[in-house]
Amino acid sequence: MALTQLQKLELNKRVDKIFCAPSNTPIKGHPLEIAFVADISGNIQEIDNSIKDAVTALKSHDKLFQNMRSNMVYWGSSISTKVMPMSFIQMGKAFEASEDNIGEIVDKSRNFDQLCGYLKLYHARCRAILIFIDCTYEELEKQQYFVLDTAKAIENLNPFLKYRILLITKDKMEPASALMMKLIRGSI
């Protein structure tokens, strides 16, 4: 699931749009922060390659990402976080220390509303949150975006998280604000 050149360009444009959103202004004195969420229920090697490609694309796109604080969030039946520099992610160390823990997970179910609640509590400072999902966009729609409780998902995406999340599947990228509109309309 490595990103193509076109996907890298789209990623750069979408992340720029996230950073420039009026609701996403930086707080004076706080360092910029970004989170990469890895769906560990799928093919971990493909997710790792996608995240490495994304980091490389972002760092080559803008100097802003050279010294930005970054976090790796591992999302499966349970959720955990590691503070990890982007250079470590580029070197392929994002899944090195956690491979033992990932291999132990038997129940690989995902819960998007639970993930949003976790991100709202622990990663509210992040200006952008990139969620890498190991499936096509059509498969994600069929699985109803892994949303189990629509009201809880809407609550956790408000007031600001919906502007900061970008869902990245094998073939498409979609901001969480578009997902939020689908949730509100009840089309999921």
mmCIF file of C-alpha atoms in Angstrom:
data_model
loop_
_atom_site.group_PDB
_atom_site.id
_atom_site.type_symbol
_atom_site.label_atom_id
_atom_site.label_comp_id
_atom_site.label_asym_id
_atom_site.label_seq_id
_atom_site.Cartn_x
_atom_site.Cartn_y
_atom_site.Cartn_z
ATOM 1 C CA MET A 1 0.000 0.000 0.000
ATOM 2 C CA ALA A 2 2.880 2.372 -0.660
ATOM 3 C CA LEU A 3 1.697 5.805 -1.731
ATOM 4 C CA THR A 4 1.941 6.739 -5.405
ATOM 5 C CA GLN A 5 3.351 10.094 -6.547
ATOM 6 C CA LEU A 6 -0.168 11.386 -7.116
ATOM 7 C CA GLN A 7 -1.269 10.281 -3.631
ATOM 8 C CA LYS A 8 1.779 12.015 -2.105
ATOM 9 C CA LEU A 9 0.843 15.270 -3.849
ATOM 10 C CA GLU A 10 -2.773 14.908 -2.709
ATOM 11 C CA LEU A 11 -1.585 14.222 0.845
ATOM 12 C CA ASN A 12 0.542 17.377 0.857
ATOM 13 C CA LYS A 13 -2.378 19.484 -0.398
ATOM 14 C CA ARG A 14 -4.829 18.015 2.098
ATOM 15 C CA VAL A 15 -2.451 18.394 5.063
ATOM 16 C CA ASP A 16 -1.785 22.021 4.037
ATOM 17 C CA LYS A 17 -5.554 22.558 3.967
ATOM 18 C CA ILE A 18 -5.866 21.021 7.466
ATOM 19 C CA PHE A 19 -3.093 23.254 8.824
ATOM 20 C CA CYS A 20 -4.620 26.391 7.276
ATOM 21 C CA ALA A 21 -8.161 25.787 8.536
ATOM 22 C CA PRO A 22 -9.439 28.696 10.662
ATOM 23 C CA SER A 23 -10.463 26.282 13.426
ATOM 24 C CA ASN A 24 -6.924 24.898 13.541
ATOM 25 C CA THR A 25 -4.873 27.931 14.531
ATOM 26 C CA PRO A 26 -1.720 27.189 16.523
ATOM 27 C CA ILE A 27 -1.604 28.082 20.189
ATOM 28 C CA LYS A 28 1.243 30.465 20.892
ATOM 29 C CA GLY A 29 4.163 28.744 22.616
ATOM 30 C CA HIS A 30 2.988 25.187 21.866
ATOM 31 C CA PRO A 31 5.093 23.124 19.474
ATOM 32 C CA LEU A 32 3.405 21.801 16.350
ATOM 33 C CA GLU A 33 2.351 18.183 16.606
ATOM 34 C CA ILE A 34 1.063 15.511 14.214
ATOM 35 C CA ALA A 35 -0.252 11.978 14.800
ATOM 36 C CA PHE A 36 -0.068 8.964 12.499
ATOM 37 C CA VAL A 37 -2.712 6.348 13.299
ATOM 38 C CA ALA A 38 -1.950 2.820 12.093
ATOM 39 C CA ASP A 39 -4.723 0.288 11.585
ATOM 40 C CA ILE A 40 -2.980 -2.799 13.002
ATOM 41 C CA SER A 41 -5.778 -5.181 12.087
ATOM 42 C CA GLY A 42 -4.635 -5.283 8.474
ATOM 43 C CA ASN A 43 -1.307 -5.871 6.761
ATOM 44 C CA ILE A 44 1.181 -4.116 9.030
ATOM 45 C CA GLN A 45 3.946 -4.028 6.416
ATOM 46 C CA GLU A 46 1.733 -2.169 3.944
ATOM 47 C CA ILE A 47 0.600 0.315 6.596
ATOM 48 C CA ASP A 48 4.237 0.850 7.635
ATOM 49 C CA ASN A 49 5.237 1.541 4.015
ATOM 50 C CA SER A 50 2.371 4.021 3.602
ATOM 51 C CA ILE A 51 3.260 5.900 6.771
ATOM 52 C CA LYS A 52 6.947 6.026 5.772
ATOM 53 C CA ASP A 53 5.973 7.379 2.344
ATOM 54 C CA ALA A 54 3.685 9.969 3.943
ATOM 55 C CA VAL A 55 6.411 11.164 6.316
ATOM 56 C CA THR A 56 8.911 11.406 3.469
ATOM 57 C CA ALA A 57 6.424 13.350 1.324
ATOM 58 C CA LEU A 58 5.563 15.770 4.138
ATOM 59 C CA LYS A 59 9.188 16.388 5.115
ATOM 60 C CA SER A 60 10.239 17.058 1.526
ATOM 61 C CA HIS A 61 7.182 19.273 0.959
ATOM 62 C CA ASP A 62 7.705 21.813 3.739
ATOM 63 C CA LYS A 63 10.378 22.699 6.312
ATOM 64 C CA LEU A 64 7.575 22.927 8.856
ATOM 65 C CA PHE A 65 7.715 19.127 9.184
ATOM 66 C CA GLN A 66 11.482 18.915 9.779
ATOM 67 C CA ASN A 67 11.253 19.392 13.558
ATOM 68 C CA MET A 68 7.601 18.670 14.199
ATOM 69 C CA ARG A 69 6.706 16.450 17.136
ATOM 70 C CA SER A 70 5.010 13.258 15.972
ATOM 71 C CA ASN A 71 3.100 10.414 17.570
ATOM 72 C CA MET A 72 2.370 6.875 16.415
ATOM 73 C CA VAL A 73 -1.051 5.614 17.458
ATOM 74 C CA TYR A 74 -1.644 1.869 17.110
ATOM 75 C CA TRP A 75 -5.352 1.174 16.526
ATOM 76 C CA GLY A 76 -6.922 -2.260 16.816
ATOM 77 C CA SER A 77 -9.088 -3.780 19.518
ATOM 78 C CA SER A 78 -7.040 -1.653 21.913
ATOM 79 C CA ILE A 79 -5.328 1.675 21.291
ATOM 80 C CA SER A 80 -1.834 2.728 22.327
ATOM 81 C CA THR A 81 0.476 5.627 21.551
ATOM 82 C CA LYS A 82 4.205 6.180 21.233
ATOM 83 C CA VAL A 83 5.931 9.505 20.809
ATOM 84 C CA MET A 84 8.183 8.886 17.834
ATOM 85 C CA PRO A 85 10.240 11.330 15.763
ATOM 86 C CA MET A 86 9.453 11.386 12.073
ATOM 87 C CA SER A 87 13.031 10.340 11.295
ATOM 88 C CA PHE A 88 12.497 7.109 13.263
ATOM 89 C CA ILE A 89 9.308 6.458 11.305
ATOM 90 C CA GLN A 90 11.220 6.983 8.058
ATOM 91 C CA MET A 91 13.838 4.453 9.188
ATOM 92 C CA GLY A 92 11.119 1.848 9.737
ATOM 93 C CA LYS A 93 11.179 1.816 13.534
ATOM 94 C CA ALA A 94 7.476 2.589 13.986
ATOM 95 C CA PHE A 95 6.520 -1.063 14.353
ATOM 96 C CA GLU A 96 9.839 -2.442 15.582
ATOM 97 C CA ALA A 97 9.259 -2.274 19.335
ATOM 98 C CA SER A 98 5.549 -3.016 19.215
ATOM 99 C CA GLU A 99 5.634 -6.114 16.972
ATOM 100 C CA ASP A 100 5.400 -8.412 19.994
ATOM 101 C CA ASN A 101 2.313 -6.616 21.285
ATOM 102 C CA ILE A 102 0.692 -6.480 17.834
ATOM 103 C CA GLY A 103 1.223 -10.196 17.292
ATOM 104 C CA GLU A 104 -0.569 -10.989 20.559
ATOM 105 C CA ILE A 105 -3.793 -9.240 19.533
ATOM 106 C CA VAL A 106 -6.364 -11.910 18.718
ATOM 107 C CA ASP A 107 -9.455 -9.726 18.408
ATOM 108 C CA LYS A 108 -8.601 -7.307 15.605
ATOM 109 C CA SER A 109 -11.900 -5.443 15.595
ATOM 110 C CA ARG A 110 -11.853 -1.691 15.108
ATOM 111 C CA ASN A 111 -14.115 0.908 16.615
ATOM 112 C CA PHE A 112 -13.934 4.382 15.055
ATOM 113 C CA ASP A 113 -15.972 6.105 17.778
ATOM 114 C CA GLN A 114 -13.626 4.687 20.425
ATOM 115 C CA LEU A 115 -10.618 5.884 18.393
ATOM 116 C CA CYS A 116 -12.081 9.397 18.139
ATOM 117 C CA GLY A 117 -12.702 9.460 21.887
ATOM 118 C CA TYR A 118 -9.080 8.409 22.492
ATOM 119 C CA LEU A 119 -7.749 11.033 20.066
ATOM 120 C CA LYS A 120 -9.904 13.733 21.663
ATOM 121 C CA LEU A 121 -8.513 12.901 25.109
ATOM 122 C CA TYR A 122 -4.853 12.289 24.318
ATOM 123 C CA HIS A 123 -4.096 13.999 21.004
ATOM 124 C CA ALA A 124 -6.130 17.198 21.089
ATOM 125 C CA ARG A 125 -2.913 19.203 20.618
ATOM 126 C CA CYS A 126 -2.180 17.580 17.259
ATOM 127 C CA ARG A 127 -2.841 19.902 14.354
ATOM 128 C CA ALA A 128 -3.248 16.965 11.951
ATOM 129 C CA ILE A 129 -4.158 13.309 12.496
ATOM 130 C CA LEU A 130 -3.593 10.936 9.601
ATOM 131 C CA ILE A 131 -5.442 7.608 9.911
ATOM 132 C CA PHE A 132 -4.051 4.871 7.665
ATOM 133 C CA ILE A 133 -6.579 2.092 7.009
ATOM 134 C CA ASP A 134 -5.643 -1.126 5.203
ATOM 135 C CA CYS A 135 -8.610 -1.457 2.844
ATOM 136 C CA THR A 136 -10.115 0.315 -0.144
ATOM 137 C CA TYR A 137 -12.550 3.165 0.346
ATOM 138 C CA GLU A 138 -15.412 1.029 -0.963
ATOM 139 C CA GLU A 139 -14.666 -1.665 1.655
ATOM 140 C CA LEU A 140 -14.532 1.024 4.340
ATOM 141 C CA GLU A 141 -17.979 2.273 3.295
ATOM 142 C CA LYS A 142 -19.358 -1.303 3.347
ATOM 143 C CA GLN A 143 -18.057 -1.683 6.903
ATOM 144 C CA GLN A 144 -19.755 1.628 7.749
ATOM 145 C CA TYR A 145 -16.424 3.302 8.600
ATOM 146 C CA PHE A 146 -16.141 1.025 11.671
ATOM 147 C CA VAL A 147 -18.651 3.293 13.442
ATOM 148 C CA LEU A 148 -20.615 1.360 16.056
ATOM 149 C CA ASP A 149 -22.344 4.266 17.807
ATOM 150 C CA THR A 150 -23.132 7.191 15.503
ATOM 151 C CA ALA A 151 -24.051 9.592 18.325
ATOM 152 C CA LYS A 152 -20.793 8.839 20.140
ATOM 153 C CA ALA A 153 -18.767 9.329 16.937
ATOM 154 C CA ILE A 154 -20.410 12.721 16.298
ATOM 155 C CA GLU A 155 -19.813 13.747 19.915
ATOM 156 C CA ASN A 156 -16.140 12.784 19.749
ATOM 157 C CA LEU A 157 -15.540 14.483 16.387
ATOM 158 C CA ASN A 158 -16.954 17.780 17.695
ATOM 159 C CA PRO A 159 -15.911 20.549 18.151
ATOM 160 C CA PHE A 160 -12.519 20.420 16.421
ATOM 161 C CA LEU A 161 -11.412 16.857 15.693
ATOM 162 C CA LYS A 162 -13.428 16.645 12.468
ATOM 163 C CA TYR A 163 -11.203 19.318 10.915
ATOM 164 C CA ARG A 164 -7.935 17.620 11.884
ATOM 165 C CA ILE A 165 -8.478 14.012 10.802
ATOM 166 C CA LEU A 166 -7.673 12.668 7.349
ATOM 167 C CA LEU A 167 -8.700 9.084 6.542
ATOM 168 C CA ILE A 168 -6.254 7.420 4.134
ATOM 169 C CA THR A 169 -7.271 4.161 2.459
ATOM 170 C CA LYS A 170 -5.558 2.259 -0.348
ATOM 171 C CA ASP A 171 -7.245 4.319 -3.045
ATOM 172 C CA LYS A 172 -8.693 7.500 -1.525
ATOM 173 C CA MET A 173 -8.234 10.192 1.112
ATOM 174 C CA GLU A 174 -11.190 11.766 2.880
ATOM 175 C CA PRO A 175 -11.353 14.370 5.631
ATOM 176 C CA ALA A 176 -13.341 13.482 8.727
ATOM 177 C CA SER A 177 -15.603 16.481 8.115
ATOM 178 C CA ALA A 178 -17.050 14.632 5.088
ATOM 179 C CA LEU A 179 -17.548 11.532 7.241
ATOM 180 C CA MET A 180 -19.208 13.723 9.877
ATOM 181 C CA MET A 181 -21.718 14.984 7.303
ATOM 182 C CA LYS A 182 -22.566 11.384 6.369
ATOM 183 C CA LEU A 183 -23.062 10.559 10.056
ATOM 184 C CA ILE A 184 -25.357 13.541 10.576
ATOM 185 C CA ARG A 185 -27.415 12.749 7.464
ATOM 186 C CA GLY A 186 -27.713 9.156 8.650
ATOM 187 C CA SER A 187 -26.430 7.708 5.423
ATOM 188 C CA ILE A 188 -24.194 5.291 7.309
#
